[in-house]
CSV table of C-alpha atoms in Angstrom, one decimal:
chain,number,residue,atom,x,y,z
Q,60,UNK,CA,5.8,31.3,-14.5
Q,61,UNK,CA,8.7,29.6,-12.6
Q,62,UNK,CA,5.8,28.9,-9.5
Q,63,UNK,CA,3.4,27.3,-12.2
Q,64,UNK,CA,6.4,24.7,-13.4
Q,65,UNK,CA,7.2,23.9,-9.9
Q,66,UNK,CA,3.1,23.3,-9.3
Q,67,UNK,CA,2.7,21.0,-11.8
Q,68,UNK,CA,6.3,19.1,-11.3
Q,69,UNK,CA,5.2,18.7,-8.0
Q,70,UNK,CA,1.7,17.0,-8.9
Q,71,UNK,CA,3.3,15.0,-11.8
Q,72,UNK,CA,5.5,13.3,-9.0
Q,73,UNK,CA,2.9,13.0,-6.3
Q,74,UNK,CA,1.2,11.0,-9.4
Q,75,UNK,CA,4.6,9.1,-10.8
Q,76,UNK,CA,5.0,7.9,-6.4
Q,77,UNK,CA,2.0,7.2,-5.9
Q,78,UNK,CA,2.5,3.4,-7.0
Q,79,UNK,CA,3.0,4.4,-10.9
Q,80,UNK,CA,5.0,1.5,-12.8
Q,81,UNK,CA,8.4,4.0,-12.4
Q,82,UNK,CA,7.9,4.7,-8.9
Q,83,UNK,CA,8.2,0.4,-8.8
Q,84,UNK,CA,10.7,0.0,-11.8
Q,85,UNK,CA,13.9,-2.1,-11.2
Q,86,UNK,CA,15.9,-0.8,-13.3
Q,87,UNK,CA,16.1,3.1,-12.9
Q,88,UNK,CA,15.3,4.8,-9.5
Q,89,UNK,CA,13.6,7.6,-9.8
Q,90,UNK,CA,13.8,9.3,-6.4
Q,91,UNK,CA,10.2,10.6,-6.4
Q,92,UNK,CA,10.1,11.3,-3.1
Q,93,UNK,CA,13.6,13.2,-3.1
Q,94,UNK,CA,12.5,15.1,-5.9
Q,95,UNK,CA,9.0,16.4,-4.6
Q,96,UNK,CA,11.0,17.3,-1.5
Q,97,UNK,CA,13.6,19.3,-3.2
Q,98,UNK,CA,10.7,20.8,-5.4
Q,99,UNK,CA,8.8,22.0,-2.3
Q,100,UNK,CA,11.7,23.1,-0.6
Q,101,UNK,CA,12.4,25.5,-3.8
Q,102,UNK,CA,8.7,26.8,-3.4
Q,103,UNK,CA,8.9,27.4,-0.1
Q,104,UNK,CA,12.4,29.5,-0.8
Q,105,UNK,CA,10.7,31.3,-3.6
Q,106,UNK,CA,7.7,32.2,-1.0
Q,107,UNK,CA,10.2,33.4,1.9
Q,108,UNK,CA,9.6,37.4,2.1
Q,109,UNK,CA,8.4,39.8,4.8
Q,110,UNK,CA,5.0,39.1,4.2
Q,111,UNK,CA,5.0,35.0,4.4
Q,112,UNK,CA,8.2,35.7,7.1
Q,113,UNK,CA,5.5,35.7,10.2
Q,114,UNK,CA,3.7,32.8,8.8
Q,115,UNK,CA,6.2,30.2,8.4
Q,116,UNK,CA,7.6,31.4,11.8
Q,117,UNK,CA,4.1,30.6,13.4
Q,118,UNK,CA,4.1,27.3,11.7
Q,119,UNK,CA,7.4,26.2,12.9
Q,120,UNK,CA,5.9,25.4,16.4
Q,121,UNK,CA,4.0,22.7,14.7
Q,122,UNK,CA,6.6,21.3,13.0
Q,123,UNK,CA,8.7,20.9,16.2
Q,124,UNK,CA,6.0,19.1,17.9
Q,125,UNK,CA,5.7,16.9,15.0
Q,126,UNK,CA,9.2,16.2,14.8
Q,127,UNK,CA,9.2,14.8,17.9
Q,128,UNK,CA,6.5,13.0,17.5
Q,129,UNK,CA,8.0,11.1,14.4
Q,130,UNK,CA,11.6,10.7,16.4
Q,131,UNK,CA,9.8,8.8,19.3
Q,132,UNK,CA,8.0,6.7,16.6
Q,133,UNK,CA,11.3,6.2,15.3
Q,134,UNK,CA,13.1,5.4,18.6
Q,135,UNK,CA,10.4,2.7,19.0
Q,136,UNK,CA,10.5,0.9,15.8
Q,137,UNK,CA,13.9,1.3,14.7
Q,138,UNK,CA,15.3,-2.1,15.5
Q,139,UNK,CA,12.3,-3.6,13.2
Q,140,UNK,CA,12.9,-1.7,9.8
Q,141,UNK,CA,15.8,-1.6,7.9
Q,142,UNK,CA,18.2,1.2,6.7
Q,143,UNK,CA,16.2,1.7,3.3
Q,144,UNK,CA,12.8,1.9,4.8
Q,145,UNK,CA,13.7,4.5,7.6
Q,146,UNK,CA,15.6,6.7,5.3
Q,147,UNK,CA,12.0,6.6,3.4
Q,148,UNK,CA,9.9,7.1,6.5
Q,149,UNK,CA,12.3,10.2,7.4
Q,150,UNK,CA,11.8,11.8,3.9
Q,151,UNK,CA,8.2,11.3,3.9
Q,152,UNK,CA,6.9,12.0,7.4
Q,153,UNK,CA,9.9,14.3,8.7
Q,154,UNK,CA,10.6,16.4,5.7
Q,155,UNK,CA,7.6,16.5,2.7
Q,156,UNK,CA,4.8,16.3,5.3
Q,157,UNK,CA,6.1,19.7,7.4
Q,158,UNK,CA,6.8,21.2,4.1
Q,159,UNK,CA,3.1,20.7,2.6
Q,160,UNK,CA,2.3,22.2,5.7
Q,161,UNK,CA,4.3,25.1,5.9
Q,162,UNK,CA,3.4,26.0,2.2
Q,163,UNK,CA,-0.3,25.4,3.1
Q,164,UNK,CA,0.0,27.6,6.3
Q,165,UNK,CA,1.2,30.4,3.8
Q,166,UNK,CA,-1.4,30.0,1.6
Q,167,UNK,CA,-3.7,27.5,1.3
Q,168,UNK,CA,-4.7,28.1,-2.2
Q,169,UNK,CA,-1.5,26.1,-3.0
Q,170,UNK,CA,-3.2,23.1,-2.4
Q,171,UNK,CA,-6.4,23.9,-5.0
Q,172,UNK,CA,-3.2,24.7,-7.3
Q,173,UNK,CA,-1.6,21.6,-6.7
Q,174,UNK,CA,-4.9,19.4,-7.1
Q,175,UNK,CA,-6.1,21.3,-10.1
Q,176,UNK,CA,-2.6,20.8,-11.9
Q,177,UNK,CA,-2.8,17.4,-10.6
Q,178,UNK,CA,-6.6,16.7,-11.7
Q,179,UNK,CA,-5.2,18.0,-15.7
Q,180,UNK,CA,-2.4,15.5,-15.6
Q,181,UNK,CA,-4.4,12.7,-14.6
Q,182,UNK,CA,-6.9,13.9,-17.6
Q,183,UNK,CA,-4.2,13.6,-20.1
Q,184,UNK,CA,-3.1,10.1,-18.5
Q,185,UNK,CA,-6.9,8.8,-18.5
Q,186,UNK,CA,-6.9,10.1,-22.5
Q,187,UNK,CA,-3.9,8.5,-23.4
Q,188,UNK,CA,-4.4,5.6,-21.5
Q,189,UNK,CA,-8.0,4.9,-23.2
Q,190,UNK,CA,-6.1,5.2,-26.7
Q,191,UNK,CA,-4.2,2.4,-25.9
Q,192,UNK,CA,-6.3,0.4,-24.1
Q,193,UNK,CA,-8.9,0.2,-27.1
Q,194,UNK,CA,-6.4,-0.2,-29.8
Q,195,UNK,CA,-3.7,-2.1,-28.3
Q,196,UNK,CA,-4.8,-4.3,-25.2
Q,197,UNK,CA,-8.4,-4.7,-26.4
Q,198,UNK,CA,-8.3,-4.6,-30.6
Q,199,UNK,CA,-4.6,-5.4,-30.8
Q,200,UNK,CA,-4.4,-2.9,-33.5
Q,201,UNK,CA,-1.1,-1.8,-31.7
Q,202,UNK,CA,1.3,-3.6,-30.7
Q,203,UNK,CA,3.6,-2.7,-27.4
Q,204,UNK,CA,6.8,-1.5,-28.5
Q,205,UNK,CA,8.9,-3.0,-25.0
Q,206,UNK,CA,9.4,-4.9,-22.2
Q,207,UNK,CA,9.1,-2.3,-18.5
Q,208,UNK,CA,10.5,-4.3,-15.5
Q,209,UNK,CA,8.8,-3.6,-12.1
Q,210,UNK,CA,8.7,-5.0,-8.4
Q,211,UNK,CA,5.0,-5.0,-7.7
Q,212,UNK,CA,4.2,-8.7,-5.6
Q,213,UNK,CA,7.2,-9.7,-7.6
Q,214,UNK,CA,9.3,-9.0,-9.9
Q,215,UNK,CA,8.1,-9.1,-13.8
Q,216,UNK,CA,8.4,-7.8,-17.2
Q,217,UNK,CA,5.3,-5.8,-18.3
Q,218,UNK,CA,4.2,-4.9,-21.8
Q,219,UNK,CA,4.9,-1.2,-22.4
Q,220,UNK,CA,3.8,1.1,-25.1
Q,221,UNK,CA,6.4,3.9,-25.7
Q,222,UNK,CA,6.7,4.0,-22.2
Q,223,UNK,CA,3.1,6.1,-22.4
Q,224,UNK,CA,1.1,2.9,-20.7
Q,225,UNK,CA,1.2,-0.6,-19.4
Q,226,UNK,CA,-0.6,-3.7,-19.4
Q,227,UNK,CA,0.1,-4.8,-15.9
Q,228,UNK,CA,-3.0,-6.9,-15.1
Q,229,UNK,CA,-5.7,-8.7,-16.6
Q,230,UNK,CA,-9.1,-10.1,-15.0
Q,231,UNK,CA,-11.6,-13.0,-15.3
Q,232,UNK,CA,-15.0,-11.4,-15.0
Q,233,UNK,CA,-18.5,-12.9,-16.2
Q,234,UNK,CA,-16.8,-16.0,-17.3
Q,235,UNK,CA,-14.4,-13.7,-20.0
Q,236,UNK,CA,-10.6,-12.8,-19.3
Q,237,UNK,CA,-10.4,-9.4,-20.3
Q,238,UNK,CA,-7.4,-6.7,-19.7
Q,239,UNK,CA,-8.0,-4.1,-17.4
Q,240,UNK,CA,-7.0,-0.6,-17.9
Q,241,UNK,CA,-3.9,0.4,-15.6
Q,242,UNK,CA,-2.5,3.1,-17.4
Q,243,UNK,CA,1.3,4.1,-15.8
Q,244,UNK,CA,0.2,2.1,-12.4
Q,245,UNK,CA,1.0,-1.3,-11.2
Q,246,UNK,CA,-2.4,-2.2,-11.0
Q,247,UNK,CA,-5.7,-1.6,-11.5
Q,248,UNK,CA,-6.9,-0.1,-8.2
Q,249,UNK,CA,-3.6,2.1,-7.8
Q,250,UNK,CA,-5.1,3.8,-11.3
Q,251,UNK,CA,-8.5,3.3,-10.2
Q,252,UNK,CA,-7.6,5.4,-7.2
Q,253,UNK,CA,-5.7,8.5,-8.8
Q,254,UNK,CA,-8.6,8.7,-11.4
Q,255,UNK,CA,-11.2,8.9,-7.8
Q,256,UNK,CA,-9.4,11.4,-6.2
Q,257,UNK,CA,-9.1,13.6,-9.7
Q,258,UNK,CA,-12.8,13.2,-10.2
Q,259,UNK,CA,-13.8,13.9,-6.7
Q,260,UNK,CA,-11.4,17.2,-6.9
Q,261,UNK,CA,-13.1,18.0,-10.4
Q,262,UNK,CA,-16.9,17.8,-8.8
Q,263,UNK,CA,-16.3,18.9,-5.3
Q,264,UNK,CA,-13.7,21.5,-5.8
Q,265,UNK,CA,-12.9,21.8,-9.3
Q,266,UNK,CA,-14.6,24.0,-12.2
Q,267,UNK,CA,-17.0,21.0,-12.5
Q,268,UNK,CA,-16.0,20.3,-16.5
Q,269,UNK,CA,-18.5,17.8,-18.0
Q,270,UNK,CA,-15.7,17.1,-20.5
Q,271,UNK,CA,-13.3,15.9,-17.6
Q,272,UNK,CA,-16.0,14.2,-15.6
Q,273,UNK,CA,-17.1,12.1,-18.3
Q,274,UNK,CA,-13.6,11.4,-19.2
Q,275,UNK,CA,-12.2,10.2,-15.7
Q,276,UNK,CA,-15.5,8.2,-15.5
Q,277,UNK,CA,-15.4,6.3,-18.6
Q,278,UNK,CA,-11.5,5.6,-17.8
Q,279,UNK,CA,-12.5,4.3,-14.1
Q,280,UNK,CA,-15.1,2.1,-15.9
Q,281,UNK,CA,-12.3,0.6,-17.7
Q,282,UNK,CA,-10.0,-0.2,-14.9
Q,283,UNK,CA,-12.9,-2.5,-13.7
Q,284,UNK,CA,-12.4,-1.8,-10.3
Q,285,UNK,CA,-15.0,-2.1,-8.0
Q,286,UNK,CA,-14.0,0.2,-5.7
Q,287,UNK,CA,-13.5,2.6,-8.3
Q,288,UNK,CA,-16.7,2.2,-10.0
Q,289,UNK,CA,-19.4,2.4,-7.0
Q,290,UNK,CA,-17.5,5.6,-5.5
Q,291,UNK,CA,-17.5,7.3,-8.8
Q,292,UNK,CA,-21.0,6.5,-9.6
Q,293,UNK,CA,-21.6,8.2,-6.4
Q,294,UNK,CA,-20.2,10.9,-7.1
Q,295,UNK,CA,-21.5,11.4,-10.7
Q,296,UNK,CA,-24.7,11.2,-9.0
Q,297,UNK,CA,-23.9,13.6,-6.0
Q,298,UNK,CA,-22.8,16.3,-8.9
Q,299,UNK,CA,-26.0,15.3,-11.3
Q,300,UNK,CA,-28.0,15.9,-8.1
Q,301,UNK,CA,-26.5,19.1,-6.6
Q,302,UNK,CA,-24.9,20.9,-9.7
Q,303,UNK,CA,-28.0,22.3,-11.1
Q,304,UNK,CA,-27.1,25.2,-13.3
Q,305,UNK,CA,-30.0,24.5,-15.6
Q,306,UNK,CA,-32.2,27.8,-16.0
Q,307,UNK,CA,-34.4,25.8,-18.5
Q,308,UNK,CA,-37.7,24.6,-16.1
Q,309,UNK,CA,-38.4,22.0,-18.6
Q,310,UNK,CA,-35.1,20.6,-18.4
Q,311,UNK,CA,-34.6,20.9,-14.6
Q,312,UNK,CA,-38.0,19.1,-14.1
Q,313,UNK,CA,-36.6,16.0,-16.7
Q,314,UNK,CA,-33.7,16.3,-14.6
Q,315,UNK,CA,-35.5,15.7,-11.2
Q,316,UNK,CA,-37.7,13.2,-12.9
Q,317,UNK,CA,-34.6,11.3,-14.2
Q,318,UNK,CA,-32.7,11.2,-11.1
Q,319,UNK,CA,-34.4,7.8,-9.7
Q,320,UNK,CA,-33.8,5.9,-13.2
Q,321,UNK,CA,-29.9,7.0,-12.9
Q,322,UNK,CA,-29.9,5.6,-9.0
Q,323,UNK,CA,-31.7,2.3,-9.8
Q,324,UNK,CA,-29.2,2.1,-12.6
Q,325,UNK,CA,-26.0,2.7,-10.7
Q,326,UNK,CA,-27.2,0.5,-8.1
Q,327,UNK,CA,-27.7,-2.3,-10.5
Q,328,UNK,CA,-24.1,-1.9,-12.1
Q,329,UNK,CA,-22.5,-2.1,-8.7
Q,330,UNK,CA,-24.6,-4.9,-7.0
Q,331,UNK,CA,-23.6,-7.0,-10.7
Q,332,UNK,CA,-19.6,-5.8,-9.9
Q,333,UNK,CA,-20.2,-6.4,-6.3
Q,334,UNK,CA,-21.6,-10.1,-6.5
Q,335,UNK,CA,-19.0,-11.0,-8.9
Q,336,UNK,CA,-16.4,-9.6,-6.8
Q,337,UNK,CA,-17.5,-11.3,-3.9
Q,338,UNK,CA,-16.7,-14.7,-5.7
Q,339,UNK,CA,-13.2,-13.8,-6.6
Q,340,UNK,CA,-10.1,-14.9,-4.8
Q,341,UNK,CA,-9.8,-11.2,-4.5
Q,342,UNK,CA,-12.2,-10.7,-2.4
Q,343,UNK,CA,-11.4,-13.5,-0.5
Q,344,UNK,CA,-7.9,-11.9,0.1
Q,345,UNK,CA,-9.7,-8.7,1.2
Q,346,UNK,CA,-11.4,-10.0,3.8
Q,347,UNK,CA,-8.8,-11.9,5.1
Q,348,UNK,CA,-6.4,-8.8,5.2
Q,349,UNK,CA,-8.4,-7.6,8.1
Q,350,UNK,CA,-8.8,-11.0,10.1
Q,351,UNK,CA,-5.0,-11.4,9.7
Q,352,UNK,CA,-4.1,-7.5,10.2
Q,353,UNK,CA,-6.1,-7.7,13.3
Q,354,UNK,CA,-4.6,-10.5,14.7
Q,355,UNK,CA,-1.0,-8.5,14.1
Q,356,UNK,CA,-2.1,-5.4,15.4
Q,357,UNK,CA,-3.2,-7.2,19.0
Q,358,UNK,CA,0.2,-8.0,18.8
Q,359,UNK,CA,1.7,-4.3,18.3
Q,360,UNK,CA,-1.1,-2.3,19.4
Q,361,UNK,CA,1.0,1.3,20.6
Q,362,UNK,CA,4.1,1.3,17.4
Q,363,UNK,CA,2.7,-1.2,15.3
Q,364,UNK,CA,5.3,-3.8,13.9
Q,365,UNK,CA,7.2,-0.8,12.0
Q,366,UNK,CA,7.0,1.2,8.8
Q,367,UNK,CA,6.9,-1.3,5.9
Q,368,UNK,CA,7.8,-4.1,8.0
Q,369,UNK,CA,5.5,-7.0,6.5
Q,370,UNK,CA,7.2,-10.0,7.8
Q,371,UNK,CA,4.7,-10.3,10.9
Q,372,UNK,CA,1.5,-10.2,8.5
Q,373,UNK,CA,3.3,-12.5,6.0
Q,374,UNK,CA,3.9,-15.2,8.9
Q,375,UNK,CA,-0.1,-15.6,8.9
Q,376,UNK,CA,-1.4,-15.8,5.2
Q,377,UNK,CA,-1.4,-18.0,3.5
Q,378,UNK,CA,1.5,-19.6,1.2
Q,379,UNK,CA,-0.5,-18.9,-2.3
Q,380,UNK,CA,-0.3,-15.1,-1.2
Q,381,UNK,CA,1.7,-13.0,-3.2
Q,382,UNK,CA,2.3,-9.6,-2.4
Q,383,UNK,CA,1.0,-7.5,0.9
Q,384,UNK,CA,-2.0,-5.7,2.3
Q,385,UNK,CA,-4.6,-4.3,0.5
Q,386,UNK,CA,-6.1,-1.3,2.6
Q,387,UNK,CA,-4.6,1.4,4.5
Q,388,UNK,CA,-6.7,0.6,7.6
Q,389,UNK,CA,-4.9,-2.5,8.4
Q,390,UNK,CA,-1.9,-1.5,7.0
Q,391,UNK,CA,-1.6,1.6,9.3
Q,392,UNK,CA,-2.7,-0.6,12.5
Q,393,UNK,CA,-0.2,-3.2,11.7
Q,394,UNK,CA,2.5,-1.5,11.3
Q,395,UNK,CA,2.1,2.1,12.6
Q,396,UNK,CA,0.1,1.1,15.6
Q,397,UNK,CA,-2.5,3.2,17.3
Q,398,UNK,CA,0.2,5.8,17.3
Q,399,UNK,CA,0.9,6.7,13.6
Q,400,UNK,CA,-2.9,6.0,13.2
Q,401,UNK,CA,-3.9,8.7,14.8
Q,402,UNK,CA,-1.6,11.1,13.0
Q,403,UNK,CA,-4.2,10.3,10.1
Q,404,UNK,CA,-7.1,10.2,12.0
Q,405,UNK,CA,-6.6,13.8,13.5
Q,406,UNK,CA,-6.7,16.0,10.7
Q,407,UNK,CA,-10.0,13.9,9.0
Q,408,UNK,CA,-11.7,14.7,12.5
Q,409,UNK,CA,-10.6,18.4,12.3
Q,410,UNK,CA,-11.5,18.7,8.4
Q,411,UNK,CA,-14.9,17.0,9.3
Q,412,UNK,CA,-15.7,19.2,12.1
Q,413,UNK,CA,-15.0,22.7,10.3
Q,414,UNK,CA,-16.8,21.3,7.3
Q,415,UNK,CA,-20.1,20.5,9.5
Q,416,UNK,CA,-19.7,23.8,11.4
Q,417,UNK,CA,-19.1,25.8,8.1
Q,418,UNK,CA,-21.7,23.7,6.3
Q,419,UNK,CA,-19.5,22.9,3.7
Q,420,UNK,CA,-21.3,19.9,2.4
Q,421,UNK,CA,-18.6,19.1,-0.4
Q,422,UNK,CA,-15.8,19.2,2.0
Q,423,UNK,CA,-17.8,16.2,3.9
Q,424,UNK,CA,-18.4,14.1,0.5
Q,425,UNK,CA,-14.7,14.5,0.1
Q,426,UNK,CA,-14.0,13.7,3.7
Q,427,UNK,CA,-16.0,10.8,2.8
Q,428,UNK,CA,-14.2,9.6,-0.2
Q,429,UNK,CA,-10.8,9.8,1.2
Q,430,UNK,CA,-12.1,7.2,4.2
Q,431,UNK,CA,-14.1,4.6,1.8
Q,432,UNK,CA,-10.5,4.6,-0.4
Q,433,UNK,CA,-8.8,3.8,2.9
Q,434,UNK,CA,-11.0,0.7,3.5
Q,435,UNK,CA,-10.4,-0.3,0.4
Q,436,UNK,CA,-7.4,0.5,-1.1
Q,437,UNK,CA,-3.6,0.9,0.2
Q,438,UNK,CA,-1.8,4.3,-0.3
Q,439,UNK,CA,-1.4,5.2,3.6
Q,440,UNK,CA,2.0,5.9,2.9
Q,441,UNK,CA,2.0,7.8,-0.6
Q,442,UNK,CA,2.6,11.7,-1.2
Q,443,UNK,CA,-0.5,12.0,-2.5
Q,444,UNK,CA,-2.4,11.1,1.0
Q,445,UNK,CA,0.4,13.0,2.8
Q,446,UNK,CA,-0.1,15.5,1.0
Q,447,UNK,CA,-4.1,15.8,2.0
Q,448,UNK,CA,-3.1,15.0,5.6
Q,449,UNK,CA,-0.9,18.1,5.4
Q,450,UNK,CA,-3.5,20.0,4.5
Q,451,UNK,CA,-6.0,18.8,6.9
Q,452,UNK,CA,-3.4,19.9,9.9
Q,453,UNK,CA,-3.1,22.9,8.3
Q,454,UNK,CA,-6.9,24.1,8.0
Q,455,UNK,CA,-7.9,27.1,10.0
Q,456,UNK,CA,-11.0,27.9,11.5
Q,457,UNK,CA,-12.0,30.4,10.1
Q,458,UNK,CA,-14.4,30.5,7.0
Q,459,UNK,CA,-11.8,29.9,3.8
Q,460,UNK,CA,-12.3,28.6,0.1
Q,461,UNK,CA,-10.5,25.8,-1.8
Q,462,UNK,CA,-11.0,25.7,-5.3
Q,463,UNK,CA,-14.5,26.8,-6.6
Q,464,UNK,CA,-16.2,25.3,-3.4
Q,465,UNK,CA,-17.7,28.1,-2.1
Q,466,UNK,CA,-19.9,28.9,-5.4
Q,467,UNK,CA,-20.2,25.4,-5.5
Q,468,UNK,CA,-22.3,25.5,-2.2
């Protein structure tokens, strides 16, 4: 019972730390990284027994090498970052990532437990946000109850609905100005990111609950995030094609015949959103991120300009830019160089290689989703990604299942 509560708390704080309004609050410091580190520490202590002692000791060799790797990076970039960023870096990479790694070495099923609870919480957040988005932001039947101050690009006070739902963004789409469903997050892409990862887990590893899948997919559409809508449709099509449990031959045949229709519909919807996106300032900003980001990376190719040091790239950006970068690839290359970038590439390659050898196509699909999100969304330093990196490092070459993947393939 205690372990389950801690797993729920870890999952909840992974969500809060992933650019939610609570992480970016100017009024209260929720210490999301520190709390997660403490919760993981407690979970490790609860697992420290004679049965797991050998696994923990064996995992310490990796932890020692990893800490040396992190220490070298800190020595190289210390002069380029402030004390606050240095503390966050040490907690994130020097404490939380090794904790996740040891936990998954003890038992890889912990990854499934955490992500299963993560998906359940995201479904609850989605349900609440849809209610307030429809009756509040769209129909204006319900009014905001207060203001909530955040710092995201710049400091501002946003409308809050009982601190359960927040209005942080609207968009001009098809000539109309409408609100975007941002849930408890600072912007629509961040909400879409979390919904997409929850959807990917549910389809590829989870119980494939139709209610959850439909709920998450509908909510992704209300975020009006092009990246989320495209990958959400691809995931649903993957689920529709390969999750063929229908025993009735007639229904199975109809399902097969409707696949091309659904595929054409999805392509049409994606193309519509892409065309509208390409005419927006957001699209130009994303293109510029790559252009200016590569220039900064060439100046700091090995170790980058420093963790959370945005000044070098800001000097390149036009004056009208508000905020920072918009994708993880450029953030890693500019701030961490090839050195820190390798920390992300190695577990992804390892996980991909193992998946190919074991013919686990759901795992390959999951890696493809993460890589796609890295190119379209900025979340490289968030604990949600750190958690996945730790599992990638901890993944064994021997055949092991995560969630219901063995049943699904």
